[in-house]
mmCIF file of N, CA and C in Angstrom:
data_model
loop_
_atom_site.group_PDB
_atom_site.id
_atom_site.type_symbol
_atom_site.label_atom_id
_atom_site.label_comp_id
_atom_site.label_asym_id
_atom_site.label_seq_id
_atom_site.Cartn_x
_atom_site.Cartn_y
_atom_site.Cartn_z
ATOM 1 N N MET A 1 -12.381 6.431 14.759
ATOM 2 C CA MET A 1 -11.767 5.168 15.078
ATOM 3 C C MET A 1 -10.256 5.364 15.063
ATOM 4 N N GLY A 2 -9.577 5.107 16.179
ATOM 5 C CA GLY A 2 -8.144 5.306 16.247
ATOM 6 C C GLY A 2 -7.378 3.997 16.160
ATOM 7 N N TYR A 3 -6.205 4.052 15.608
ATOM 8 C CA TYR A 3 -5.338 2.892 15.491
ATOM 9 C C TYR A 3 -3.983 3.246 16.080
ATOM 10 N N ALA A 4 -3.359 2.263 16.702
ATOM 11 C CA ALA A 4 -2.035 2.478 17.268
ATOM 12 C C ALA A 4 -1.011 2.634 16.151
ATOM 13 N N ASP A 5 -0.040 3.490 16.391
ATOM 14 C CA ASP A 5 1.062 3.628 15.443
ATOM 15 C C ASP A 5 1.947 2.394 15.533
ATOM 16 N N GLY A 6 2.646 2.106 14.477
ATOM 17 C CA GLY A 6 3.559 0.976 14.489
ATOM 18 C C GLY A 6 4.120 0.726 13.111
ATOM 19 N N LYS A 7 4.987 -0.261 13.019
ATOM 20 C CA LYS A 7 5.600 -0.627 11.750
ATOM 21 C C LYS A 7 5.491 -2.128 11.555
ATOM 22 N N PHE A 8 5.404 -2.525 10.312
ATOM 23 C CA PHE A 8 5.423 -3.937 9.943
ATOM 24 C C PHE A 8 6.446 -4.105 8.841
ATOM 25 N N ARG A 9 7.343 -5.029 8.994
ATOM 26 C CA ARG A 9 8.330 -5.334 7.965
ATOM 27 C C ARG A 9 8.455 -6.843 7.855
ATOM 28 N N HIS A 10 8.560 -7.314 6.623
ATOM 29 C CA HIS A 10 8.726 -8.743 6.387
ATOM 30 C C HIS A 10 9.505 -8.939 5.101
ATOM 31 N N GLU A 11 10.425 -9.879 5.109
ATOM 32 C CA GLU A 11 11.149 -10.256 3.902
ATOM 33 C C GLU A 11 11.379 -11.755 3.940
ATOM 34 N N SER A 12 11.032 -12.428 2.850
ATOM 35 C CA SER A 12 11.238 -13.864 2.768
ATOM 36 C C SER A 12 11.252 -14.299 1.310
ATOM 37 N N LEU A 13 11.727 -15.488 1.070
ATOM 38 C CA LEU A 13 11.749 -16.070 -0.256
ATOM 39 C C LEU A 13 10.462 -16.874 -0.439
ATOM 40 N N GLN A 14 9.665 -16.548 -1.452
ATOM 41 C CA GLN A 14 8.374 -17.197 -1.678
ATOM 42 C C GLN A 14 8.247 -17.569 -3.149
ATOM 43 N N ASP A 15 7.378 -18.540 -3.443
ATOM 44 C CA ASP A 15 7.107 -18.867 -4.840
ATOM 45 C C ASP A 15 6.035 -17.924 -5.380
ATOM 46 N N ARG A 16 5.850 -17.927 -6.699
ATOM 47 C CA ARG A 16 4.922 -16.958 -7.302
ATOM 48 C C ARG A 16 3.477 -17.187 -6.886
ATOM 49 N N LYS A 17 3.092 -18.426 -6.559
ATOM 50 C CA LYS A 17 1.721 -18.697 -6.105
ATOM 51 C C LYS A 17 1.466 -17.999 -4.758
ATOM 52 N N THR A 18 2.432 -18.058 -3.873
ATOM 53 C CA THR A 18 2.292 -17.404 -2.569
ATOM 54 C C THR A 18 2.272 -15.890 -2.721
ATOM 55 N N ILE A 19 3.142 -15.361 -3.580
ATOM 56 C CA ILE A 19 3.156 -13.917 -3.835
ATOM 57 C C ILE A 19 1.806 -13.470 -4.388
ATOM 58 N N LYS A 20 1.252 -14.248 -5.317
ATOM 59 C CA LYS A 20 -0.063 -13.935 -5.892
ATOM 60 C C LYS A 20 -1.124 -13.895 -4.796
ATOM 61 N N SER A 21 -1.098 -14.865 -3.882
ATOM 62 C CA SER A 21 -2.068 -14.895 -2.779
ATOM 63 C C SER A 21 -1.937 -13.677 -1.874
ATOM 64 N N LEU A 22 -0.697 -13.266 -1.603
ATOM 65 C CA LEU A 22 -0.483 -12.082 -0.770
ATOM 66 C C LEU A 22 -0.981 -10.819 -1.456
ATOM 67 N N LEU A 23 -0.740 -10.703 -2.761
ATOM 68 C CA LEU A 23 -1.233 -9.538 -3.507
ATOM 69 C C LEU A 23 -2.766 -9.518 -3.538
ATOM 70 N N GLU A 24 -3.378 -10.694 -3.668
ATOM 71 C CA GLU A 24 -4.847 -10.769 -3.638
ATOM 72 C C GLU A 24 -5.384 -10.360 -2.267
ATOM 73 N N ALA A 25 -4.692 -10.757 -1.200
ATOM 74 C CA ALA A 25 -5.110 -10.367 0.149
ATOM 75 C C ALA A 25 -5.004 -8.856 0.338
ATOM 76 N N LEU A 26 -3.940 -8.246 -0.210
ATOM 77 C CA LEU A 26 -3.821 -6.783 -0.163
ATOM 78 C C LEU A 26 -4.978 -6.126 -0.898
ATOM 79 N N THR A 27 -5.324 -6.658 -2.058
ATOM 80 C CA THR A 27 -6.435 -6.127 -2.843
ATOM 81 C C THR A 27 -7.746 -6.208 -2.068
ATOM 82 N N LYS A 28 -7.992 -7.336 -1.420
ATOM 83 C CA LYS A 28 -9.218 -7.492 -0.624
ATOM 84 C C LYS A 28 -9.248 -6.512 0.537
ATOM 85 N N GLY A 29 -8.111 -6.337 1.210
ATOM 86 C CA GLY A 29 -8.047 -5.396 2.324
ATOM 87 C C GLY A 29 -8.320 -3.971 1.875
ATOM 88 N N ILE A 30 -7.749 -3.581 0.746
ATOM 89 C CA ILE A 30 -8.006 -2.243 0.204
ATOM 90 C C ILE A 30 -9.485 -2.102 -0.129
ATOM 91 N N SER A 31 -10.074 -3.137 -0.723
ATOM 92 C CA SER A 31 -11.499 -3.097 -1.084
ATOM 93 C C SER A 31 -12.395 -2.938 0.138
ATOM 94 N N LYS A 32 -12.063 -3.616 1.224
ATOM 95 C CA LYS A 32 -12.922 -3.539 2.416
ATOM 96 C C LYS A 32 -12.614 -2.326 3.291
ATOM 97 N N GLY A 33 -11.503 -1.615 2.995
ATOM 98 C CA GLY A 33 -11.199 -0.394 3.737
ATOM 99 C C GLY A 33 -10.311 -0.583 4.936
ATOM 100 N N GLU A 34 -9.656 -1.746 5.045
ATOM 101 C CA GLU A 34 -8.780 -1.978 6.178
ATOM 102 C C GLU A 34 -7.768 -3.076 5.840
ATOM 103 N N LEU A 35 -6.494 -2.765 6.014
ATOM 104 C CA LEU A 35 -5.432 -3.751 5.817
ATOM 105 C C LEU A 35 -4.928 -4.201 7.178
ATOM 106 N N THR A 36 -4.843 -5.501 7.382
ATOM 107 C CA THR A 36 -4.269 -6.051 8.598
ATOM 108 C C THR A 36 -3.041 -6.852 8.205
ATOM 109 N N LEU A 37 -1.898 -6.401 8.666
ATOM 110 C CA LEU A 37 -0.630 -7.057 8.364
ATOM 111 C C LEU A 37 -0.094 -7.651 9.656
ATOM 112 N N GLY A 38 0.359 -8.888 9.596
ATOM 113 C CA GLY A 38 0.834 -9.497 10.819
ATOM 114 C C GLY A 38 1.815 -10.613 10.596
ATOM 115 N N GLU A 39 2.475 -10.953 11.690
ATOM 116 C CA GLU A 39 3.408 -12.063 11.718
ATOM 117 C C GLU A 39 3.451 -12.530 13.168
ATOM 118 N N GLY A 40 3.096 -13.771 13.403
ATOM 119 C CA GLY A 40 3.008 -14.249 14.786
ATOM 120 C C GLY A 40 1.866 -13.538 15.495
ATOM 121 N N ASP A 41 2.136 -13.036 16.685
ATOM 122 C CA ASP A 41 1.108 -12.333 17.468
ATOM 123 C C ASP A 41 1.047 -10.844 17.166
ATOM 124 N N ASP A 42 2.003 -10.320 16.410
ATOM 125 C CA ASP A 42 2.048 -8.891 16.108
ATOM 126 C C ASP A 42 1.201 -8.569 14.883
ATOM 127 N N GLU A 43 0.358 -7.543 15.004
ATOM 128 C CA GLU A 43 -0.471 -7.082 13.885
ATOM 129 C C GLU A 43 -0.419 -5.570 13.789
ATOM 130 N N LEU A 44 -0.521 -5.091 12.564
ATOM 131 C CA LEU A 44 -0.657 -3.662 12.308
ATOM 132 C C LEU A 44 -1.890 -3.490 11.437
ATOM 133 N N VAL A 45 -2.824 -2.690 11.901
ATOM 134 C CA VAL A 45 -4.072 -2.452 11.175
ATOM 135 C C VAL A 45 -4.019 -1.051 10.582
ATOM 136 N N LEU A 46 -4.238 -0.978 9.269
ATOM 137 C CA LEU A 46 -4.211 0.299 8.566
ATOM 138 C C LEU A 46 -5.577 0.588 7.957
ATOM 139 N N PRO A 47 -6.222 1.704 8.346
ATOM 140 C CA PRO A 47 -7.478 2.073 7.703
ATOM 141 C C PRO A 47 -7.188 2.583 6.294
ATOM 142 N N VAL A 48 -8.016 2.197 5.353
ATOM 143 C CA VAL A 48 -7.815 2.583 3.951
ATOM 144 C C VAL A 48 -9.042 3.338 3.476
ATOM 145 N N ASP A 49 -8.837 4.592 3.036
ATOM 146 C CA ASP A 49 -9.952 5.381 2.544
ATOM 147 C C ASP A 49 -9.408 6.555 1.738
ATOM 148 N N GLY A 50 -10.203 7.061 0.867
ATOM 149 C CA GLY A 50 -9.825 8.259 0.120
ATOM 150 C C GLY A 50 -8.851 7.966 -1.006
ATOM 151 N N LEU A 51 -8.203 9.025 -1.440
ATOM 152 C CA LEU A 51 -7.250 8.914 -2.536
ATOM 153 C C LEU A 51 -5.933 8.333 -2.044
ATOM 154 N N MET A 52 -5.308 7.544 -2.916
ATOM 155 C CA MET A 52 -4.048 6.885 -2.580
ATOM 156 C C MET A 52 -3.028 7.179 -3.673
ATOM 157 N N THR A 53 -1.776 7.251 -3.280
ATOM 158 C CA THR A 53 -0.696 7.435 -4.237
ATOM 159 C C THR A 53 -0.075 6.074 -4.533
ATOM 160 N N LEU A 54 0.075 5.765 -5.812
ATOM 161 C CA LEU A 54 0.682 4.505 -6.236
ATOM 162 C C LEU A 54 1.973 4.804 -6.982
ATOM 163 N N ARG A 55 3.057 4.147 -6.570
ATOM 164 C CA ARG A 55 4.340 4.263 -7.261
ATOM 165 C C ARG A 55 4.773 2.872 -7.686
ATOM 166 N N LEU A 56 5.074 2.712 -8.959
ATOM 167 C CA LEU A 56 5.576 1.443 -9.491
ATOM 168 C C LEU A 56 6.920 1.673 -10.150
ATOM 169 N N LYS A 57 7.873 0.808 -9.860
ATOM 170 C CA LYS A 57 9.174 0.850 -10.515
ATOM 171 C C LYS A 57 9.536 -0.577 -10.886
ATOM 172 N N ALA A 58 10.153 -0.744 -12.043
ATOM 173 C CA ALA A 58 10.619 -2.064 -12.463
ATOM 174 C C ALA A 58 11.996 -1.934 -13.089
ATOM 175 N N ASP A 59 12.838 -2.920 -12.815
ATOM 176 C CA ASP A 59 14.190 -2.947 -13.355
ATOM 177 C C ASP A 59 14.532 -4.375 -13.780
ATOM 178 N N ARG A 60 15.298 -4.485 -14.853
ATOM 179 C CA ARG A 60 15.904 -5.751 -15.236
ATOM 180 C C ARG A 60 17.333 -5.447 -15.639
ATOM 181 N N SER A 61 18.282 -6.070 -14.945
ATOM 182 C CA SER A 61 19.690 -5.800 -15.203
ATOM 183 C C SER A 61 20.507 -7.037 -14.845
ATOM 184 N N ASP A 62 21.314 -7.482 -15.780
ATOM 185 C CA ASP A 62 22.209 -8.626 -15.555
ATOM 186 C C ASP A 62 21.477 -9.854 -15.009
ATOM 187 N N GLY A 63 20.294 -10.128 -15.560
ATOM 188 C CA GLY A 63 19.542 -11.310 -15.150
ATOM 189 C C GLY A 63 18.773 -11.167 -13.853
ATOM 190 N N GLN A 64 18.819 -10.011 -13.229
ATOM 191 C CA GLN A 64 18.072 -9.749 -11.995
ATOM 192 C C GLN A 64 16.866 -8.881 -12.312
ATOM 193 N N CYS A 65 15.702 -9.310 -11.863
ATOM 194 C CA CYS A 65 14.464 -8.558 -12.097
ATOM 195 C C CYS A 65 13.919 -8.066 -10.761
ATOM 196 N N LYS A 66 13.345 -6.864 -10.791
ATOM 197 C CA LYS A 66 12.811 -6.282 -9.557
ATOM 198 C C LYS A 66 11.616 -5.406 -9.889
ATOM 199 N N VAL A 67 10.570 -5.548 -9.099
ATOM 200 C CA VAL A 67 9.403 -4.665 -9.172
ATOM 201 C C VAL A 67 9.177 -4.115 -7.775
ATOM 202 N N ASP A 68 9.132 -2.807 -7.662
ATOM 203 C CA ASP A 68 8.825 -2.144 -6.395
ATOM 204 C C ASP A 68 7.473 -1.472 -6.524
ATOM 205 N N MET A 69 6.610 -1.705 -5.539
ATOM 206 C CA MET A 69 5.302 -1.068 -5.527
ATOM 207 C C MET A 69 5.143 -0.397 -4.174
ATOM 208 N N ARG A 70 4.744 0.861 -4.203
ATOM 209 C CA ARG A 70 4.494 1.592 -2.970
ATOM 210 C C ARG A 70 3.123 2.242 -3.074
ATOM 211 N N ILE A 71 2.314 2.036 -2.054
ATOM 212 C CA ILE A 71 0.997 2.658 -1.963
ATOM 213 C C ILE A 71 0.995 3.473 -0.680
ATOM 214 N N SER A 72 0.601 4.732 -0.779
ATOM 215 C CA SER A 72 0.573 5.563 0.417
ATOM 216 C C SER A 72 -0.690 6.418 0.422
ATOM 217 N N TRP A 73 -1.113 6.785 1.634
ATOM 218 C CA TRP A 73 -2.305 7.610 1.797
ATOM 219 C C TRP A 73 -2.282 8.226 3.184
ATOM 220 N N SER A 74 -3.135 9.185 3.393
ATOM 221 C CA SER A 74 -3.254 9.848 4.681
ATOM 222 C C SER A 74 -4.526 9.364 5.365
ATOM 223 N N GLU A 75 -4.447 9.113 6.665
ATOM 224 C CA GLU A 75 -5.638 8.677 7.398
ATOM 225 C C GLU A 75 -6.680 9.785 7.465
ATOM 226 N N GLN A 76 -6.246 11.010 7.697
ATOM 227 C CA GLN A 76 -7.171 12.135 7.710
ATOM 228 C C GLN A 76 -7.113 12.804 6.350
ATOM 229 N N GLN A 77 -8.181 12.671 5.635
ATOM 230 C CA GLN A 77 -8.236 13.279 4.315
ATOM 231 C C GLN A 77 -8.468 14.773 4.466
ATOM 232 N N GLU A 78 -7.524 15.524 3.959
ATOM 233 C CA GLU A 78 -7.679 16.970 3.975
ATOM 234 C C GLU A 78 -8.488 17.384 2.762
ATOM 235 N N LYS A 79 -9.385 18.329 2.998
ATOM 236 C CA LYS A 79 -10.151 18.824 1.866
ATOM 237 C C LYS A 79 -9.219 19.668 1.006
ATOM 238 N N PRO A 80 -9.277 19.470 -0.301
ATOM 239 C CA PRO A 80 -8.409 20.286 -1.157
ATOM 240 C C PRO A 80 -8.719 21.767 -0.971
ATOM 241 N N ALA A 81 -7.686 22.566 -0.989
ATOM 242 C CA ALA A 81 -7.888 24.009 -0.846
ATOM 243 C C ALA A 81 -8.720 24.488 -2.016
ATOM 244 N N LYS A 82 -9.717 25.277 -1.688
ATOM 245 C CA LYS A 82 -10.580 25.792 -2.740
ATOM 246 C C LYS A 82 -9.816 26.864 -3.489
ATOM 247 N N SER A 83 -9.718 26.688 -4.774
ATOM 248 C CA SER A 83 -8.998 27.677 -5.577
ATOM 249 C C SER A 83 -9.993 28.524 -6.339
ATOM 250 N N ALA A 84 -9.542 29.704 -6.667
ATOM 251 C CA ALA A 84 -10.390 30.624 -7.417
ATOM 252 C C ALA A 84 -10.619 30.088 -8.823
ATOM 253 N N ALA A 85 -11.775 30.380 -9.364
ATOM 254 C CA ALA A 85 -12.072 29.963 -10.744
ATOM 255 C C ALA A 85 -11.180 30.737 -11.704
ATOM 256 N N PRO A 86 -10.772 30.107 -12.775
ATOM 257 C CA PRO A 86 -9.929 30.818 -13.739
ATOM 258 C C PRO A 86 -10.707 31.940 -14.412
ATOM 259 N N THR A 87 -9.953 32.920 -14.857
ATOM 260 C CA THR A 87 -10.555 34.040 -15.573
ATOM 261 C C THR A 87 -10.351 33.825 -17.067
ATOM 262 N N VAL A 88 -11.436 33.964 -17.815
ATOM 263 C CA VAL A 88 -11.357 33.848 -19.275
ATOM 264 C C VAL A 88 -11.859 35.158 -19.847
ATOM 265 N N LYS A 89 -11.073 35.809 -20.734
ATOM 266 C CA LYS A 89 -11.474 37.100 -21.316
ATOM 267 C C LYS A 89 -11.495 36.987 -22.814
#
């Protein structure tokens, strides 16, 4: 199954209830194996499968709070290179 390449970017001011709903939608998309991100008529569909890398960062400085979350994965899962068994003597 092929998907078109593309980018999706969005930034807006939202309340915590809306942010919670968006995070729940991301969770559901990951669970079903496909994320669909869109705005207006534009959509980007991302297949989700295999192992994923999660990066979390949080900062609080001078009354400003920030949490960054990044999830990344490869569409084609490469089989890990088979390594030789360790030697024990």
